[in-house]
């Protein structure tokens, strides 16, 4: 299954990705997580990406496309993948479609988690993210068992550098301006599935499962 998970910042992409990848046995490819890993390791790409991410701006298409196409070449993507946070521009979507076309395949579906902006701001301000495995927690809706530490790997929970008011407001603007057209790009191909992301975490999971059960591999 070749899937795209899209939605505004804080919609629950990372939270829902865990269940989807387990169900289909596919790797989770989050461009945000990969870029943050480069920043932590202080690689040349990380140094460039940091300047954009901390301001809530998109990293340039050519850098992200190089990173994703390298990742898609790995063996674990042979039978599918879940892309989280990519493609984020129509240029990225067209390049992805072209890349898959050359391999004789295509995206099976795009899952669009729909959440209004006011809900997103509250979610992000109370989010805590694992420094080691990137798992997301919430001080109210998904509390870690041991405060300050990840349930999955025991890593330290932190606030992301782009989870401040100024960067979040820019990320929302960028989503509406650059990424909403990507959803329409796939809707025109009959591949977009909208899911109500304002429900509880478990109910969103069920809605995604129901929607994906209708998708033919
Ligand atoms: P990225 O890491 O992709 O961030 P994002 O899209 O802004 O999304 P988030 O990770 O903030 O939110 P999420 O939807 O994963 O929500 P989560 O599950 O954590 O990208 C970061 C940056 O990297 C970009 O701004 C850009 O600079 C760069 N970048 C990445 N990809 C790029 C690309 N393709 N091109 C160019 N640049 C790129 O949940 C949020 C919170 O809500 C958590 O606390 C969670 O516990 C809680 N929660 C989740 N679901 C629910 C629910 N149903 N009810 C209540 N609480 C919930
Ligand atoms: Mg995320």
Coordinates of N, CA and C and ligand atoms in Angstrom, one line a residue:
X1 N 0.8 -1.2 0.0 CA 0.0 0.0 0.0 C 0.9 1.2 0.0
X2 N 0.6 2.2 -0.9 CA 1.4 3.4 -1.0 C 0.5 4.6 -0.6
X3 N 0.8 5.1 0.6 CA -0.2 6.1 1.1 C 0.5 7.4 1.5
X4 N -0.3 8.4 1.4 CA 0.1 9.8 1.9 C -0.8 10.2 3.0
X5 N -0.2 10.7 4.1 CA -1.0 11.2 5.2 C -0.7 12.7 5.3
X6 N -1.8 13.4 5.1 CA -1.7 14.9 5.0 C -2.6 15.5 6.0
X7 N -2.3 16.8 6.4 CA -3.1 17.5 7.3 C -2.3 18.7 7.9
X8 N -3.0 19.7 8.4 CA -2.2 20.8 8.9 C -1.4 20.5 10.1
X9 N -0.5 21.3 10.5 CA 0.4 21.1 11.7 C -0.5 20.7 12.9
X10 N -0.2 19.6 13.6 CA -0.9 19.3 14.8 C -2.2 18.5 14.5
X11 N -2.4 18.1 13.3 CA -3.7 17.4 12.9 C -3.7 16.0 13.5
X12 N -2.5 15.4 13.7 CA -2.5 14.1 14.3 C -1.8 13.1 13.3
X13 N -1.0 13.6 12.4 CA -0.4 12.7 11.4 C 0.5 11.7 12.0
X14 N 1.4 12.2 12.9 CA 2.4 11.3 13.6 C 1.7 10.3 14.5
X15 N 0.6 10.8 15.2 CA -0.1 10.0 16.1 C -0.8 8.8 15.4
X16 N -1.4 9.1 14.2 CA -2.2 8.1 13.5 C -1.3 7.2 12.6
X17 N -0.1 7.7 12.3 CA 0.8 6.9 11.4 C 1.1 5.6 12.1
X18 N 1.3 5.5 13.4 CA 1.7 4.3 14.1 C 0.8 3.1 13.8
X19 N -0.5 3.4 13.8 CA -1.5 2.3 13.5 C -1.5 1.9 12.1
X20 N -1.4 2.9 11.2 CA -1.5 2.6 9.8 C -0.3 1.7 9.4
X21 N 0.9 2.1 9.8 CA 2.1 1.3 9.4 C 2.1 -0.1 10.0
X22 N 1.5 -0.2 11.2 CA 1.4 -1.6 11.8 C 0.4 -2.4 11.0
X23 N -0.7 -1.8 10.6 CA -1.8 -2.6 9.9 C -1.3 -3.1 8.5
X24 N -0.5 -2.2 7.8 CA -0.1 -2.6 6.5 C 1.3 -3.1 6.4
X25 N 2.0 -3.1 7.5 CA 3.4 -3.5 7.5 C 4.3 -2.7 6.6
X26 N 4.1 -1.4 6.6 CA 4.9 -0.5 5.7 C 5.7 0.5 6.5
X27 N 6.8 1.0 6.0 CA 7.6 2.0 6.8 C 6.9 3.4 6.8
X28 N 7.2 4.1 7.9 CA 6.7 5.4 8.1 C 7.8 6.4 7.7
X29 N 7.5 7.2 6.7 CA 8.5 8.1 6.2 C 8.0 9.5 6.4
X30 N 8.5 10.1 7.5 CA 8.1 11.5 7.9 C 9.2 12.4 7.5
X31 N 9.0 13.3 6.6 CA 10.1 14.2 6.2 C 10.4 15.1 7.3
X32 N 9.5 15.5 8.2 CA 9.8 16.3 9.3 C 10.7 15.6 10.3
X33 N 10.5 14.3 10.5 CA 11.4 13.6 11.4 C 12.7 13.4 10.8
X34 N 12.8 13.1 9.5 CA 14.1 12.9 8.9 C 14.9 14.3 8.9
X35 N 14.2 15.4 8.7 CA 14.9 16.7 8.7 C 15.4 17.0 10.1
X36 N 14.5 16.7 11.1 CA 14.9 17.0 12.5 C 16.1 16.1 12.9
X37 N 16.2 14.9 12.4 CA 17.3 14.0 12.7 C 18.6 14.6 12.1
X38 N 18.5 15.2 10.9 CA 19.7 15.9 10.3 C 20.1 17.1 11.1
X39 N 19.1 17.8 11.7 CA 19.5 19.0 12.5 C 20.2 18.5 13.7
X40 N 19.7 17.4 14.4 CA 20.3 16.9 15.6 C 21.8 16.5 15.3
X41 N 22.0 15.9 14.2 CA 23.3 15.3 13.8 C 24.2 16.4 13.2
X42 N 23.6 17.6 13.1 CA 24.4 18.8 12.5 C 25.0 18.5 11.2
X43 N 24.2 17.8 10.3 CA 24.7 17.5 9.0 C 24.6 18.8 8.1
X44 N 25.2 18.9 7.0 CA 25.1 20.1 6.1 C 23.6 20.3 5.8
X45 N 22.8 19.3 5.5 CA 21.4 19.4 5.2 C 20.7 20.0 6.4
X46 N 21.0 19.4 7.6 CA 20.4 19.9 8.9 C 20.6 21.3 9.1
X47 N 21.9 21.8 8.8 CA 22.1 23.3 9.0 C 21.3 24.1 8.2
X48 N 21.1 23.7 6.9 CA 20.2 24.5 6.0 C 18.8 24.4 6.5
X49 N 18.3 23.1 6.8 CA 16.9 22.9 7.1 C 16.5 23.7 8.4
X50 N 17.4 23.7 9.3 CA 17.1 24.4 10.6 C 16.6 25.8 10.4
X51 N 17.3 26.5 9.5 CA 16.9 27.9 9.2 C 15.5 28.1 8.7
X52 N 15.0 27.1 8.0 CA 13.6 27.2 7.5 C 12.6 26.6 8.6
X53 N 12.9 25.5 9.1 CA 12.0 24.8 10.1 C 11.7 25.7 11.3
X54 N 12.8 26.3 11.8 CA 12.6 27.1 13.1 C 11.6 28.3 12.8
X55 N 11.6 28.8 11.5 CA 10.7 29.9 11.2 C 9.3 29.4 10.7
X56 N 9.1 28.1 10.6 CA 7.8 27.6 10.1 C 7.7 27.6 8.6
X57 N 8.8 27.8 7.9 CA 8.8 27.8 6.4 C 9.1 26.5 5.9
X58 N 8.8 26.3 4.6 CA 9.1 25.0 4.0 C 10.6 24.9 3.6
X59 N 11.1 23.8 3.7 CA 12.5 23.5 3.2 C 12.4 23.5 1.7
X60 N 13.3 24.0 0.9 CA 13.2 24.0 -0.5 C 12.9 22.6 -1.2
X61 N 12.1 22.7 -2.2 CA 11.6 21.4 -2.8 C 12.8 20.5 -3.2
X62 N 13.8 21.1 -3.9 CA 14.9 20.2 -4.4 C 15.6 19.4 -3.3
X63 N 15.7 20.0 -2.1 CA 16.4 19.3 -1.0 C 15.5 18.2 -0.5
X64 N 14.2 18.5 -0.3 CA 13.3 17.5 0.2 C 13.1 16.3 -0.8
X65 N 13.0 16.7 -2.1 CA 12.8 15.7 -3.1 C 14.0 14.7 -3.2
X66 N 15.2 15.2 -3.0 CA 16.4 14.4 -3.1 C 16.4 13.4 -1.9
X67 N 16.0 13.9 -0.7 CA 15.9 13.1 0.5 C 14.9 12.0 0.3
X68 N 13.7 12.3 -0.2 CA 12.6 11.4 -0.3 C 12.9 10.3 -1.3
X69 N 13.4 10.7 -2.5 CA 13.7 9.7 -3.5 C 14.8 8.7 -3.1
X70 N 15.8 9.2 -2.3 CA 16.8 8.3 -1.7 C 16.1 7.3 -0.8
X71 N 15.2 7.8 0.0 CA 14.6 7.0 1.0 C 13.7 5.9 0.4
X72 N 13.0 6.3 -0.7 CA 12.1 5.4 -1.4 C 12.8 4.3 -2.1
X73 N 14.1 4.5 -2.3 CA 14.9 3.4 -3.0 C 15.2 2.3 -2.1
X74 N 15.1 2.5 -0.8 CA 15.5 1.4 0.1 C 14.5 0.2 0.0
X75 N 15.1 -1.0 0.4 CA 14.3 -2.2 0.2 C 13.0 -2.2 0.9
X76 N 12.9 -1.6 2.1 CA 11.7 -1.7 2.9 C 10.5 -1.0 2.2
X77 N 10.8 -0.2 1.2 CA 9.7 0.5 0.5 C 9.1 -0.3 -0.7
X78 N 9.7 -1.5 -0.9 CA 9.3 -2.3 -2.1 C 7.8 -2.6 -2.2
X79 N 7.2 -2.8 -1.0 CA 5.8 -3.2 -0.9 C 4.9 -2.1 -0.4
X80 N 5.4 -0.9 -0.4 CA 4.6 0.2 0.0 C 5.3 1.1 1.1
X81 N 4.6 2.2 1.4 CA 5.1 3.1 2.4 C 4.0 4.1 2.8
X82 N 4.2 4.7 4.0 CA 3.3 5.8 4.4 C 4.2 7.1 4.4
X83 N 3.8 8.0 3.6 CA 4.5 9.3 3.6 C 3.7 10.3 4.5
X84 N 4.4 10.9 5.5 CA 3.8 11.8 6.4 C 4.4 13.1 6.3
X85 N 3.6 14.1 5.8 CA 4.2 15.5 5.6 C 4.9 15.7 4.3
X86 N 4.7 14.8 3.4 CA 5.2 14.9 2.0 C 4.2 14.2 1.1
X87 N 3.9 14.7 -0.1 CA 4.3 16.0 -0.6 C 3.6 17.2 0.0
X88 N 4.2 18.3 0.1 CA 3.7 19.5 0.7 C 3.5 20.6 -0.3
X89 N 4.0 20.5 -1.5 CA 3.7 21.4 -2.6 C 3.3 20.7 -3.8
X90 N 2.7 21.3 -4.8 CA 2.3 20.7 -6.0 C 3.6 20.2 -6.8
X91 N 4.6 21.0 -6.7 CA 5.9 20.6 -7.3 C 6.4 19.2 -6.8
X92 N 6.3 19.1 -5.4 CA 6.7 17.8 -4.8 C 5.7 16.7 -5.3
X93 N 4.4 17.0 -5.3 CA 3.5 15.9 -5.7 C 3.7 15.5 -7.1
X94 N 4.0 16.4 -8.0 CA 4.2 16.1 -9.4 C 5.5 15.2 -9.6
X95 N 6.5 15.6 -8.8 CA 7.8 14.9 -8.9 C 7.6 13.4 -8.3
X96 N 6.8 13.3 -7.3 CA 6.5 12.0 -6.7 C 5.8 11.1 -7.7
X97 N 4.7 11.7 -8.3 CA 3.9 10.9 -9.2 C 4.8 10.4 -10.4
X98 N 5.7 11.3 -10.9 CA 6.6 11.0 -12.0 C 7.5 9.9 -11.6
X99 N 8.1 10.0 -10.4 CA 9.0 9.0 -9.9 C 8.3 7.6 -9.8
X100 N 7.1 7.6 -9.3 CA 6.4 6.3 -9.1 C 6.0 5.8 -10.5
X101 N 5.6 6.7 -11.4 CA 5.2 6.3 -12.7 C 6.4 5.6 -13.4
X102 N 7.6 6.1 -13.2 CA 8.8 5.4 -13.9 C 9.0 4.0 -13.3
X103 N 8.5 3.8 -12.1 CA 8.6 2.5 -11.5 C 7.4 1.6 -11.8
X104 N 6.5 2.2 -12.5 CA 5.3 1.4 -12.9 C 4.2 1.3 -11.8
X105 N 4.2 2.3 -10.9 CA 3.2 2.2 -9.8 C 2.7 3.6 -9.5
X106 N 1.8 3.7 -8.6 CA 1.3 5.0 -8.2 C 0.8 5.0 -6.7
X107 N 0.4 6.2 -6.2 CA -0.1 6.3 -4.9 C -1.5 5.6 -4.9
X108 N -1.8 4.8 -3.8 CA -3.1 4.2 -3.7 C -4.1 5.2 -3.1
X109 N -3.7 6.0 -2.2 CA -4.6 6.9 -1.5 C -3.9 8.0 -0.7
X110 N -4.6 9.2 -0.6 CA -4.1 10.2 0.3 C -5.2 10.4 1.4
X111 N -4.7 10.2 2.6 CA -5.6 10.4 3.8 C -5.4 11.9 4.3
X112 N -6.5 12.6 4.3 CA -6.5 14.0 4.7 C -7.2 14.2 6.0
X113 N -6.4 14.5 7.1 CA -6.9 14.7 8.4 C -7.4 16.1 8.6
X114 N -8.7 16.3 8.7 CA -9.2 17.7 8.7 C -9.5 18.2 10.1
X115 N -8.8 19.3 10.4 CA -8.9 19.9 11.8 C -8.9 21.4 11.6
X116 N -9.8 22.2 12.2 CA -9.8 23.6 12.1 C -8.6 24.3 12.9
X117 N -8.2 25.5 12.5 CA -7.0 26.1 13.0 C -7.0 26.3 14.5
X118 N -8.2 26.7 15.1 CA -8.2 27.0 16.5 C -7.9 25.7 17.4
X119 N -8.3 24.6 16.9 CA -8.1 23.3 17.6 C -6.6 23.0 17.5
X120 N -6.0 23.3 16.4 CA -4.6 22.9 16.1 C -3.7 23.7 17.1
X121 N -4.0 24.9 17.3 CA -3.1 25.7 18.1 C -3.0 25.2 19.6
X122 N -4.2 24.7 20.1 CA -4.3 24.2 21.4 C -3.5 22.8 21.5
X123 N -3.7 22.0 20.4 CA -3.0 20.7 20.4 C -1.4 20.9 20.4
X124 N -1.0 21.9 19.6 CA 0.5 22.0 19.5 C 1.1 22.6 20.7
X125 N 0.3 23.6 21.4 CA 0.9 24.2 22.5 C 1.1 23.2 23.7
X126 N 0.3 22.2 23.7 CA 0.4 21.2 24.8 C 1.1 19.9 24.4
X127 N 1.7 19.9 23.2 CA 2.3 18.7 22.7 C 3.7 18.5 23.3
X128 N 4.1 17.3 23.6 CA 5.5 17.0 23.9 C 5.9 15.9 23.0
X129 N 7.2 16.0 22.5 CA 7.7 15.1 21.5 C 8.9 14.4 22.0
X130 N 9.0 13.1 21.7 CA 10.2 12.3 22.2 C 11.4 12.7 21.4
X131 N 12.5 13.1 22.1 CA 13.7 13.5 21.5 C 14.4 12.3 20.7
X132 N 14.1 11.1 21.1 CA 14.8 9.9 20.5 C 13.9 9.3 19.4
X133 N 12.6 9.1 19.6 CA 11.9 8.3 18.6 C 10.8 9.2 18.0
X134 N 10.7 10.5 18.3 CA 9.7 11.4 17.7 C 8.2 11.1 18.1
X135 N 8.0 10.2 19.0 CA 6.5 9.9 19.3 C 6.0 11.2 19.9
X136 N 4.6 11.4 19.7 CA 3.9 12.6 20.1 C 3.1 12.3 21.4
X137 N 3.1 13.2 22.3 CA 2.2 13.1 23.5 C 1.5 14.4 23.7
X138 N 0.5 14.4 24.5 CA -0.2 15.6 24.8 C -0.5 15.7 26.3
X139 N -0.3 16.9 26.9 CA -0.4 17.0 28.3 C -1.8 16.7 28.8
X140 N -2.8 16.8 27.9 CA -4.2 16.5 28.3 C -4.8 15.3 27.6
X141 N -4.6 15.2 26.3 CA -5.2 14.1 25.5 C -4.4 12.8 25.4
X142 N -3.1 12.9 25.6 CA -2.3 11.6 25.5 C -1.1 11.8 26.4
X143 N -1.5 11.6 27.7 CA -0.4 11.9 28.7 C 0.6 10.7 28.8
X144 N 1.9 11.0 28.9 CA 2.8 10.0 29.1 C 2.7 9.3 30.4
X145 N 2.9 8.0 30.5 CA 2.7 7.3 31.8 C 3.6 8.0 32.9
X146 N 4.9 8.2 32.5 CA 5.9 8.9 33.4 C 6.1 10.3 32.9
X147 N 5.7 11.3 33.6 CA 5.8 12.7 33.1 C 7.2 13.0 32.6
X148 N 7.3 13.5 31.4 CA 8.6 14.0 30.9 C 9.3 12.9 30.1
X149 N 8.8 11.7 30.1 CA 9.5 10.6 29.4 C 8.6 9.8 28.5
X150 N 9.2 9.3 27.4 CA 8.4 8.6 26.3 C 8.0 7.2 26.8
X151 N 6.7 6.9 26.6 CA 6.2 5.5 26.9 C 6.8 4.4 26.1
X152 N 7.2 4.8 24.8 CA 7.7 3.8 23.9 C 9.2 3.4 24.1
X153 N 10.0 4.5 24.3 CA 11.5 4.2 24.3 C 12.1 4.8 25.6
X154 N 11.4 5.5 26.4 CA 12.0 6.1 27.6 C 12.7 7.4 27.4
X155 N 12.7 7.9 26.1 CA 13.5 9.1 25.8 C 12.9 10.3 26.4
X156 N 13.6 11.4 26.4 CA 13.2 12.7 27.1 C 12.1 13.3 26.2
X157 N 11.1 13.9 26.8 CA 10.0 14.6 26.0 C 10.3 16.1 26.0
X158 N 10.3 16.7 24.9 CA 10.6 18.1 24.7 C 9.5 18.8 23.9
X159 N 9.6 20.2 23.9 CA 8.8 20.9 23.0 C 9.6 21.2 21.8
X160 N 9.0 21.0 20.6 CA 9.8 21.2 19.4 C 10.1 22.7 19.2
X161 N 11.2 23.0 18.5 CA 11.6 24.4 18.4 C 10.6 25.1 17.5
X162 N 9.9 24.4 16.6 CA 8.9 25.2 15.8 C 7.5 25.2 16.4
X163 N 7.4 24.7 17.7 CA 6.1 24.7 18.3 C 5.9 26.0 19.1
X164 N 6.4 27.1 18.7 CA 6.1 28.4 19.3 C 5.1 29.2 18.5
X165 N 4.5 30.2 19.1 CA 3.3 30.9 18.5 C 3.6 31.4 17.1
X166 N 4.8 32.1 16.9 CA 5.1 32.7 15.6 C 5.3 31.6 14.5
X167 N 6.0 30.6 14.8 CA 6.3 29.5 13.8 C 5.0 28.8 13.5
X168 N 4.2 28.5 14.5 CA 2.9 27.8 14.3 C 2.0 28.6 13.3
X169 N 1.9 29.9 13.6 CA 1.1 30.8 12.7 C 1.6 30.7 11.3
X170 N 2.9 30.7 11.1 CA 3.5 30.6 9.7 C 3.2 29.2 9.1
X171 N 3.3 28.2 9.9 CA 3.1 26.8 9.4 C 1.6 26.7 8.9
X172 N 0.7 27.3 9.7 CA -0.7 27.2 9.3 C -0.9 28.0 7.9
X173 N -0.3 29.1 7.8 CA -0.4 29.9 6.6 C 0.2 29.1 5.4
X174 N 1.4 28.5 5.6 CA 2.0 27.7 4.6 C 1.1 26.5 4.2
X175 N 0.5 25.9 5.2 CA -0.4 24.7 4.9 C -1.5 25.2 4.0
X176 N -2.2 26.3 4.3 CA -3.4 26.7 3.5 C -2.9 27.2 2.1
X177 N -1.8 27.8 2.0 CA -1.3 28.3 0.7 C -0.7 27.3 -0.1
X178 N 0.2 26.4 0.4 CA 1.0 25.5 -0.4 C 0.5 24.1 -0.4
X179 N 0.0 23.6 0.7 CA -0.3 22.2 0.9 C -1.8 21.9 0.5
X180 N -2.7 22.8 0.8 CA -4.1 22.6 0.4 C -4.2 22.3 -1.1
X181 N -3.5 22.9 -2.0 CA -3.6 22.6 -3.4 C -3.1 21.1 -3.7
X182 N -2.2 20.6 -2.8 CA -1.8 19.2 -3.0 C -3.0 18.2 -2.8
X183 N -3.8 18.6 -1.8 CA -5.0 17.7 -1.5 C -5.9 17.7 -2.8
X184 N -6.1 18.9 -3.3 CA -6.9 19.0 -4.5 C -6.3 18.3 -5.7
X185 N -5.0 18.4 -5.8 CA -4.3 17.7 -6.9 C -4.6 16.2 -6.9
X186 N -4.6 15.6 -5.7 CA -5.0 14.1 -5.5 C -6.5 13.9 -5.6
X187 N -7.3 14.9 -5.1 CA -8.7 14.8 -5.2 C -9.2 14.6 -6.6
X188 N -8.5 15.4 -7.5 CA -8.9 15.3 -8.9 C -8.6 14.0 -9.5
X189 N -7.6 13.2 -8.9 CA -7.3 11.9 -9.4 C -8.2 10.9 -8.7
X190 N -9.1 11.3 -7.8 CA -10.0 10.4 -7.1 C -9.4 9.7 -6.0
X191 N -8.2 10.2 -5.5 CA -7.5 9.5 -4.5 C -7.6 10.0 -3.1
X192 N -8.3 11.2 -2.9 CA -8.3 11.8 -1.6 C -9.4 11.3 -0.7
X193 N -9.0 11.0 0.6 CA -10.0 10.5 1.6 C -10.0 11.5 2.7
X194 N -11.1 12.2 3.0 CA -11.1 13.1 4.1 C -11.6 12.4 5.4
X195 N -10.9 12.7 6.5 CA -11.2 12.1 7.8 C -11.4 13.3 8.8
X196 N -12.4 13.2 9.6 CA -12.7 14.2 10.6 C -11.7 14.0 11.8
X197 N -10.7 14.9 11.8 CA -9.6 14.8 12.8 C -9.9 15.5 14.2
X198 N -11.2 16.0 14.3 CA -11.5 16.6 15.6 C -12.1 15.6 16.6
X199 N -12.3 14.3 16.2 CA -12.7 13.3 17.1 C -11.6 12.9 18.0
X200 N -11.9 12.0 19.0 CA -10.8 11.5 19.9 C -9.8 10.7 19.0
X201 N -8.6 10.5 19.6 CA -7.6 9.8 18.9 C -8.0 8.5 18.4
X202 N -8.7 7.7 19.2 CA -9.2 6.4 18.9 C -10.2 6.4 17.7
X203 N -11.1 7.4 17.8 CA -12.1 7.5 16.8 C -11.6 7.9 15.4
X204 N -10.5 8.7 15.5 CA -9.9 9.1 14.2 C -9.2 7.8 13.6
X205 N -8.6 7.0 14.5 CA -8.0 5.8 14.0 C -9.0 4.9 13.3
X206 N -10.2 4.8 14.0 CA -11.2 3.9 13.4 C -11.7 4.5 12.0
X207 N -11.9 5.8 12.0 CA -12.3 6.4 10.7 C -11.3 6.2 9.6
X208 N -10.0 6.3 9.9 CA -9.0 6.0 8.9 C -9.1 4.6 8.4
X209 N -9.2 3.7 9.4 CA -9.3 2.2 9.0 C -10.4 2.0 8.1
X210 N -11.6 2.5 8.5 CA -12.8 2.3 7.6 C -12.6 2.9 6.2
X211 N -12.0 4.1 6.2 CA -11.8 4.7 4.9 C -10.8 3.9 4.0
X212 N -9.7 3.4 4.7 CA -8.7 2.7 3.9 C -9.1 1.2 3.5
X213 N -10.1 0.7 4.3 CA -10.6 -0.7 3.9 C -11.2 -0.7 2.5
X214 N -11.6 0.5 2.1 CA -12.2 0.6 0.7 C -11.2 0.8 -0.4
X215 N -10.0 1.0 0.0 CA -8.9 1.3 -1.0 C -8.4 0.0 -1.5
X216 N -8.3 -0.1 -2.8 CA -7.8 -1.3 -3.5 C -6.3 -1.2 -3.6
X217 N -5.5 -2.2 -3.3 CA -4.0 -2.2 -3.4 C -3.6 -2.4 -4.8
Ligands
LIG1 P1 6.4 18.1 10.3 O1 7.2 17.4 11.3 O2 5.7 17.3 9.2 O3 5.3 19.0 11.1 P2 3.8 19.4 10.8 O4 3.2 19.1 9.4 O5 3.7 20.9 11.1 O6 3.0 18.5 11.7 P3 3.2 18.1 13.1 O7 4.3 17.1 13.2 O8 3.4 19.4 13.9 O9 1.8 17.6 13.6 P4 1.2 16.1 13.4 O10 0.1 16.2 12.4 O11 2.2 15.1 13.2 O12 0.4 16.0 14.8 P5 0.8 15.0 16.0 O13 0.4 13.6 15.7 O14 2.1 15.3 16.6 O15 7.2 19.3 9.5 C1 7.9 20.2 10.3 C2 8.7 21.2 9.4 O16 9.6 20.4 8.6 C3 7.8 21.9 8.4 O17 7.2 23.1 8.9 C4 8.8 22.3 7.3 O18 9.7 23.3 7.7 C5 9.7 21.0 7.3 N1 9.2 20.0 6.3 C6 8.7 18.8 6.6 N2 8.3 18.2 5.5 C7 8.5 19.0 4.4 C8 8.3 18.9 3.0 N3 7.7 17.9 2.5 N4 8.7 20.0 2.3 C9 9.2 21.1 2.8 N5 9.5 21.2 4.2 C10 9.1 20.2 5.0 O19 -0.3 15.6 17.1 C11 -0.3 16.9 17.6 C12 -0.7 16.9 19.0 O20 -2.1 16.7 19.2 C13 0.0 15.9 19.9 O21 0.2 16.4 21.2 C14 -1.0 14.7 20.0 O22 -0.9 13.9 21.1 C15 -2.4 15.5 19.9 N6 -3.4 14.8 19.2 C16 -3.3 14.1 18.0 N7 -4.5 13.7 17.6 C17 -5.4 14.1 18.5 C18 -6.9 14.0 18.7 N8 -7.6 13.4 17.8 N9 -7.4 14.7 19.7 C19 -6.7 15.3 20.6 N10 -5.3 15.5 20.6 C20 -4.7 14.9 19.5
LIG2 MG1 4.3 15.0 12.9

